[in-house]
Amino acid sequence: MNETRKPFWIGVFLLSGIVLLVGGVLVLARDSVWSKPVEYVVYFTGALDGLDVGADVTYRGVKVGSVRDIRLSYDRKINDVIMPVVIRINTDSSTQRATGPQLDRSIAQLVERGLRAQLQVPSLLTGKAIVALDFFPGMTGYVRDQDVTGLTAIPTVPSKIDQVADVLRDLAEGF
């Protein structure tokens, strides 16, 4: 090979490597680069079996975000330990959807109409839990009075497993 062509091929090789590196970073970081997440907190009073950081947050079966953080706190009003779960709802910044304060106002209106968070286990085989957002009109949701996170809270309703456990407990107390 000619000695004058070696620097050209080295440059082509390095440039293609840089292009591949930038492309890979953009593909792997597509959720954080193209979306602006908004965080909320939901307070669960029951067991959080199967819920992990990174678990899905869904709205009527469609993934809209993920669990960012799970904490423990004590609520003196109900005399029990509660678990504040910080969820991150992704918004698409390429379209003109509501973000930040606009989304907070929309969520507040939806909460008034009955939007609640519920812990669900979509697959009994894996046991992995998700935070499901849906409408439960007529059900009062739990929200801690003194917020410890500084985030907007979405009320929670007991999971179906907790509801069944409450019914069984009531039946056992009746005997």
PDB file of C-alpha atoms in Angstrom:
ATOM      1  CA  MET A   1       0.000   0.000   0.000  1.00  0.00           C
ATOM      2  CA  ASN A   2       1.190   3.471  -0.761  1.00  0.00           C
ATOM      3  CA  GLU A   3       2.614   5.405   2.230  1.00  0.00           C
ATOM      4  CA  THR A   4       0.546   8.516   1.363  1.00  0.00           C
ATOM      5  CA  ARG A   5      -2.765   6.569   1.594  1.00  0.00           C
ATOM      6  CA  LYS A   6      -2.221   5.260   5.162  1.00  0.00           C
ATOM      7  CA  PRO A   7      -3.213   8.518   6.957  1.00  0.00           C
ATOM      8  CA  PHE A   8      -6.396   8.681   4.831  1.00  0.00           C
ATOM      9  CA  TRP A   9      -7.508   5.169   5.843  1.00  0.00           C
ATOM     10  CA  ILE A  10      -6.616   5.779   9.478  1.00  0.00           C
ATOM     11  CA  GLY A  11      -8.750   8.940   9.406  1.00  0.00           C
ATOM     12  CA  VAL A  12     -11.665   7.080   7.790  1.00  0.00           C
ATOM     13  CA  PHE A  13     -11.405   4.337  10.423  1.00  0.00           C
ATOM     14  CA  LEU A  14     -11.343   6.832  13.312  1.00  0.00           C
ATOM     15  CA  LEU A  15     -14.202   8.911  11.879  1.00  0.00           C
ATOM     16  CA  SER A  16     -16.403   5.831  11.373  1.00  0.00           C
ATOM     17  CA  GLY A  17     -15.660   4.739  14.949  1.00  0.00           C
ATOM     18  CA  ILE A  18     -16.733   8.141  16.309  1.00  0.00           C
ATOM     19  CA  VAL A  19     -19.942   8.050  14.230  1.00  0.00           C
ATOM     20  CA  LEU A  20     -20.758   4.565  15.544  1.00  0.00           C
ATOM     21  CA  LEU A  21     -20.062   5.662  19.138  1.00  0.00           C
ATOM     22  CA  VAL A  22     -22.319   8.741  18.884  1.00  0.00           C
ATOM     23  CA  GLY A  23     -25.052   6.670  17.216  1.00  0.00           C
ATOM     24  CA  GLY A  24     -24.875   4.039  19.950  1.00  0.00           C
ATOM     25  CA  VAL A  25     -25.100   6.636  22.718  1.00  0.00           C
ATOM     26  CA  LEU A  26     -28.132   8.261  21.070  1.00  0.00           C
ATOM     27  CA  VAL A  27     -29.899   4.911  20.680  1.00  0.00           C
ATOM     28  CA  LEU A  28     -29.239   3.871  24.284  1.00  0.00           C
ATOM     29  CA  ALA A  29     -30.223   7.258  25.720  1.00  0.00           C
ATOM     30  CA  ARG A  30     -33.249   7.874  23.499  1.00  0.00           C
ATOM     31  CA  ASP A  31     -35.711   7.986  26.411  1.00  0.00           C
ATOM     32  CA  SER A  32     -33.806  10.628  28.363  1.00  0.00           C
ATOM     33  CA  VAL A  33     -32.704  12.681  25.338  1.00  0.00           C
ATOM     34  CA  TRP A  34     -36.065  12.967  23.583  1.00  0.00           C
ATOM     35  CA  SER A  35     -38.401  13.110  26.559  1.00  0.00           C
ATOM     36  CA  LYS A  36     -38.790  15.340  29.586  1.00  0.00           C
ATOM     37  CA  PRO A  37     -39.954  13.248  32.540  1.00  0.00           C
ATOM     38  CA  VAL A  38     -42.138  14.670  35.286  1.00  0.00           C
ATOM     39  CA  GLU A  39     -42.008  13.102  38.747  1.00  0.00           C
ATOM     40  CA  TYR A  40     -44.889  12.354  41.111  1.00  0.00           C
ATOM     41  CA  VAL A  41     -45.199  10.491  44.384  1.00  0.00           C
ATOM     42  CA  VAL A  42     -47.683   7.778  45.338  1.00  0.00           C
ATOM     43  CA  TYR A  43     -48.004   6.556  48.937  1.00  0.00           C
ATOM     44  CA  PHE A  44     -48.696   2.871  49.440  1.00  0.00           C
ATOM     45  CA  THR A  45     -49.786   1.520  52.808  1.00  0.00           C
ATOM     46  CA  GLY A  46     -49.787  -2.172  51.896  1.00  0.00           C
ATOM     47  CA  ALA A  47     -46.970  -4.537  50.984  1.00  0.00           C
ATOM     48  CA  LEU A  48     -44.909  -3.727  47.906  1.00  0.00           C
ATOM     49  CA  ASP A  49     -43.970  -7.306  47.062  1.00  0.00           C
ATOM     50  CA  GLY A  50     -42.422  -7.468  43.592  1.00  0.00           C
ATOM     51  CA  LEU A  51     -42.050  -3.716  43.056  1.00  0.00           C
ATOM     52  CA  ASP A  52     -38.546  -2.624  42.147  1.00  0.00           C
ATOM     53  CA  VAL A  53     -36.897   0.591  41.028  1.00  0.00           C
ATOM     54  CA  GLY A  54     -37.282   0.701  37.260  1.00  0.00           C
ATOM     55  CA  ALA A  55     -40.667  -1.085  37.266  1.00  0.00           C
ATOM     56  CA  ASP A  56     -43.231   0.089  34.752  1.00  0.00           C
ATOM     57  CA  VAL A  57     -45.856   2.742  35.406  1.00  0.00           C
ATOM     58  CA  THR A  58     -48.862   2.149  33.164  1.00  0.00           C
ATOM     59  CA  TYR A  59     -52.033   4.004  32.321  1.00  0.00           C
ATOM     60  CA  ARG A  60     -54.744   1.535  31.326  1.00  0.00           C
ATOM     61  CA  GLY A  61     -52.131  -0.954  30.171  1.00  0.00           C
ATOM     62  CA  VAL A  62     -49.901   1.483  28.263  1.00  0.00           C
ATOM     63  CA  LYS A  63     -46.441   2.173  29.667  1.00  0.00           C
ATOM     64  CA  VAL A  64     -46.130   5.865  30.498  1.00  0.00           C
ATOM     65  CA  GLY A  65     -43.162   5.863  32.864  1.00  0.00           C
ATOM     66  CA  SER A  66     -41.166   4.018  35.477  1.00  0.00           C
ATOM     67  CA  VAL A  67     -40.542   3.806  39.213  1.00  0.00           C
ATOM     68  CA  ARG A  68     -37.617   6.045  40.181  1.00  0.00           C
ATOM     69  CA  ASP A  69     -37.340   5.557  43.947  1.00  0.00           C
ATOM     70  CA  ILE A  70     -38.917   3.596  46.821  1.00  0.00           C
ATOM     71  CA  ARG A  71     -38.643   4.910  50.367  1.00  0.00           C
ATOM     72  CA  LEU A  72     -39.973   4.200  53.863  1.00  0.00           C
ATOM     73  CA  SER A  73     -41.723   6.727  56.066  1.00  0.00           C
ATOM     74  CA  TYR A  74     -43.897   6.711  59.168  1.00  0.00           C
ATOM     75  CA  ASP A  75     -47.345   8.313  59.196  1.00  0.00           C
ATOM     76  CA  ARG A  76     -48.472   9.198  62.725  1.00  0.00           C
ATOM     77  CA  LYS A  77     -52.030   9.844  61.572  1.00  0.00           C
ATOM     78  CA  ILE A  78     -52.639   6.213  60.614  1.00  0.00           C
ATOM     79  CA  ASN A  79     -49.943   4.886  62.987  1.00  0.00           C
ATOM     80  CA  ASP A  80     -48.282   2.799  60.288  1.00  0.00           C
ATOM     81  CA  VAL A  81     -45.260   2.690  58.012  1.00  0.00           C
ATOM     82  CA  ILE A  82     -45.960   3.891  54.504  1.00  0.00           C
ATOM     83  CA  MET A  83     -43.896   3.637  51.353  1.00  0.00           C
ATOM     84  CA  PRO A  84     -43.545   6.768  49.216  1.00  0.00           C
ATOM     85  CA  VAL A  85     -42.860   5.620  45.658  1.00  0.00           C
ATOM     86  CA  VAL A  86     -41.502   8.262  43.290  1.00  0.00           C
ATOM     87  CA  ILE A  87     -42.696   7.649  39.742  1.00  0.00           C
ATOM     88  CA  ARG A  88     -41.440   9.306  36.597  1.00  0.00           C
ATOM     89  CA  ILE A  89     -43.942   9.932  33.804  1.00  0.00           C
ATOM     90  CA  ASN A  90     -42.328  10.508  30.424  1.00  0.00           C
ATOM     91  CA  THR A  91     -43.582  13.230  28.125  1.00  0.00           C
ATOM     92  CA  ASP A  92     -42.632  13.431  24.474  1.00  0.00           C
ATOM     93  CA  SER A  93     -40.929  16.785  23.878  1.00  0.00           C
ATOM     94  CA  SER A  94     -41.011  16.441  20.067  1.00  0.00           C
ATOM     95  CA  THR A  95     -44.774  16.957  20.102  1.00  0.00           C
ATOM     96  CA  GLN A  96     -46.552  19.817  21.777  1.00  0.00           C
ATOM     97  CA  ARG A  97     -47.864  17.843  24.736  1.00  0.00           C
ATOM     98  CA  ALA A  98     -48.150  19.316  28.191  1.00  0.00           C
ATOM     99  CA  THR A  99     -44.986  19.305  30.276  1.00  0.00           C
ATOM    100  CA  GLY A 100     -44.060  20.439  33.778  1.00  0.00           C
ATOM    101  CA  PRO A 101     -46.678  22.732  35.348  1.00  0.00           C
ATOM    102  CA  GLN A 102     -49.166  22.094  32.525  1.00  0.00           C
ATOM    103  CA  LEU A 103     -49.013  18.353  33.166  1.00  0.00           C
ATOM    104  CA  ASP A 104     -49.383  18.979  36.923  1.00  0.00           C
ATOM    105  CA  ARG A 105     -52.644  20.864  36.248  1.00  0.00           C
ATOM    106  CA  SER A 106     -53.849  18.072  33.973  1.00  0.00           C
ATOM    107  CA  ILE A 107     -53.018  15.432  36.596  1.00  0.00           C
ATOM    108  CA  ALA A 108     -54.828  17.491  39.263  1.00  0.00           C
ATOM    109  CA  GLN A 109     -57.952  17.574  37.080  1.00  0.00           C
ATOM    110  CA  LEU A 110     -57.699  13.834  36.448  1.00  0.00           C
ATOM    111  CA  VAL A 111     -57.302  13.161  40.187  1.00  0.00           C
ATOM    112  CA  GLU A 112     -60.522  15.101  40.792  1.00  0.00           C
ATOM    113  CA  ARG A 113     -62.231  12.831  38.268  1.00  0.00           C
ATOM    114  CA  GLY A 114     -60.966   9.686  40.047  1.00  0.00           C
ATOM    115  CA  LEU A 115     -57.423   8.977  38.800  1.00  0.00           C
ATOM    116  CA  ARG A 116     -55.707   6.697  41.305  1.00  0.00           C
ATOM    117  CA  ALA A 117     -52.551   4.591  41.466  1.00  0.00           C
ATOM    118  CA  GLN A 118     -52.737   0.914  42.314  1.00  0.00           C
ATOM    119  CA  LEU A 119     -50.084  -1.744  42.776  1.00  0.00           C
ATOM    120  CA  GLN A 120     -50.746  -4.600  40.357  1.00  0.00           C
ATOM    121  CA  VAL A 121     -49.032  -7.886  39.516  1.00  0.00           C
ATOM    122  CA  PRO A 122     -49.727  -8.520  35.821  1.00  0.00           C
ATOM    123  CA  SER A 123     -47.956 -11.894  35.788  1.00  0.00           C
ATOM    124  CA  LEU A 124     -48.178 -14.321  38.675  1.00  0.00           C
ATOM    125  CA  LEU A 125     -45.384 -16.324  37.044  1.00  0.00           C
ATOM    126  CA  THR A 126     -42.749 -13.593  37.427  1.00  0.00           C
ATOM    127  CA  GLY A 127     -44.263 -11.852  40.450  1.00  0.00           C
ATOM    128  CA  LYS A 128     -43.041  -8.466  39.211  1.00  0.00           C
ATOM    129  CA  ALA A 129     -45.328  -5.616  40.225  1.00  0.00           C
ATOM    130  CA  ILE A 130     -46.158  -2.395  38.403  1.00  0.00           C
ATOM    131  CA  VAL A 131     -47.794   0.879  39.375  1.00  0.00           C
ATOM    132  CA  ALA A 132     -51.022   1.120  37.401  1.00  0.00           C
ATOM    133  CA  LEU A 133     -52.822   4.429  36.916  1.00  0.00           C
ATOM    134  CA  ASP A 134     -56.538   4.200  36.228  1.00  0.00           C
ATOM    135  CA  PHE A 135     -59.852   5.756  37.178  1.00  0.00           C
ATOM    136  CA  PHE A 136     -61.564   4.580  40.349  1.00  0.00           C
ATOM    137  CA  PRO A 137     -64.467   7.015  40.730  1.00  0.00           C
ATOM    138  CA  GLY A 138     -66.091   6.876  44.119  1.00  0.00           C
ATOM    139  CA  MET A 139     -63.015   5.397  45.821  1.00  0.00           C
ATOM    140  CA  THR A 140     -61.171   7.751  48.097  1.00  0.00           C
ATOM    141  CA  GLY A 141     -57.460   7.393  47.641  1.00  0.00           C
ATOM    142  CA  TYR A 142     -54.752   7.644  50.266  1.00  0.00           C
ATOM    143  CA  VAL A 143     -52.484  10.696  50.194  1.00  0.00           C
ATOM    144  CA  ARG A 144     -50.180  11.555  53.059  1.00  0.00           C
ATOM    145  CA  ASP A 145     -51.009  14.897  54.664  1.00  0.00           C
ATOM    146  CA  GLN A 146     -47.407  15.971  55.242  1.00  0.00           C
ATOM    147  CA  ASP A 147     -45.577  15.358  51.992  1.00  0.00           C
ATOM    148  CA  VAL A 148     -41.937  14.350  52.527  1.00  0.00           C
ATOM    149  CA  THR A 149     -40.805  14.565  48.898  1.00  0.00           C
ATOM    150  CA  GLY A 150     -41.973  17.955  47.645  1.00  0.00           C
ATOM    151  CA  LEU A 151     -43.628  16.286  44.639  1.00  0.00           C
ATOM    152  CA  THR A 152     -47.246  16.298  43.520  1.00  0.00           C
ATOM    153  CA  ALA A 153     -49.012  13.273  45.007  1.00  0.00           C
ATOM    154  CA  ILE A 154     -51.367  10.928  43.167  1.00  0.00           C
ATOM    155  CA  PRO A 155     -53.797   9.125  45.520  1.00  0.00           C
ATOM    156  CA  THR A 156     -53.556   5.349  45.848  1.00  0.00           C
ATOM    157  CA  VAL A 157     -56.150   2.637  46.302  1.00  0.00           C
ATOM    158  CA  PRO A 158     -55.480  -0.796  47.819  1.00  0.00           C
ATOM    159  CA  SER A 159     -54.279  -3.505  45.460  1.00  0.00           C
ATOM    160  CA  LYS A 160     -56.646  -6.325  44.598  1.00  0.00           C
ATOM    161  CA  ILE A 161     -54.614  -8.648  46.814  1.00  0.00           C
ATOM    162  CA  ASP A 162     -54.986  -6.233  49.751  1.00  0.00           C
ATOM    163  CA  GLN A 163     -58.735  -5.990  49.087  1.00  0.00           C
ATOM    164  CA  VAL A 164     -59.095  -9.783  49.165  1.00  0.00           C
ATOM    165  CA  ALA A 165     -57.024  -9.949  52.360  1.00  0.00           C
ATOM    166  CA  ASP A 166     -59.318  -7.362  53.981  1.00  0.00           C
ATOM    167  CA  VAL A 167     -62.419  -9.373  53.026  1.00  0.00           C
ATOM    168  CA  LEU A 168     -60.890 -12.575  54.422  1.00  0.00           C
ATOM    169  CA  ARG A 169     -59.883 -10.773  57.615  1.00  0.00           C
ATOM    170  CA  ASP A 170     -63.450  -9.467  58.035  1.00  0.00           C
ATOM    171  CA  LEU A 171     -64.855 -12.957  57.471  1.00  0.00           C
ATOM    172  CA  ALA A 172     -62.445 -14.458  60.024  1.00  0.00           C
ATOM    173  CA  GLU A 173     -63.404 -11.837  62.609  1.00  0.00           C
ATOM    174  CA  GLY A 174     -67.094 -12.638  62.029  1.00  0.00           C
ATOM    175  CA  PHE A 175     -66.664 -16.255  63.144  1.00  0.00           C
TER     176      PHE A 175
END
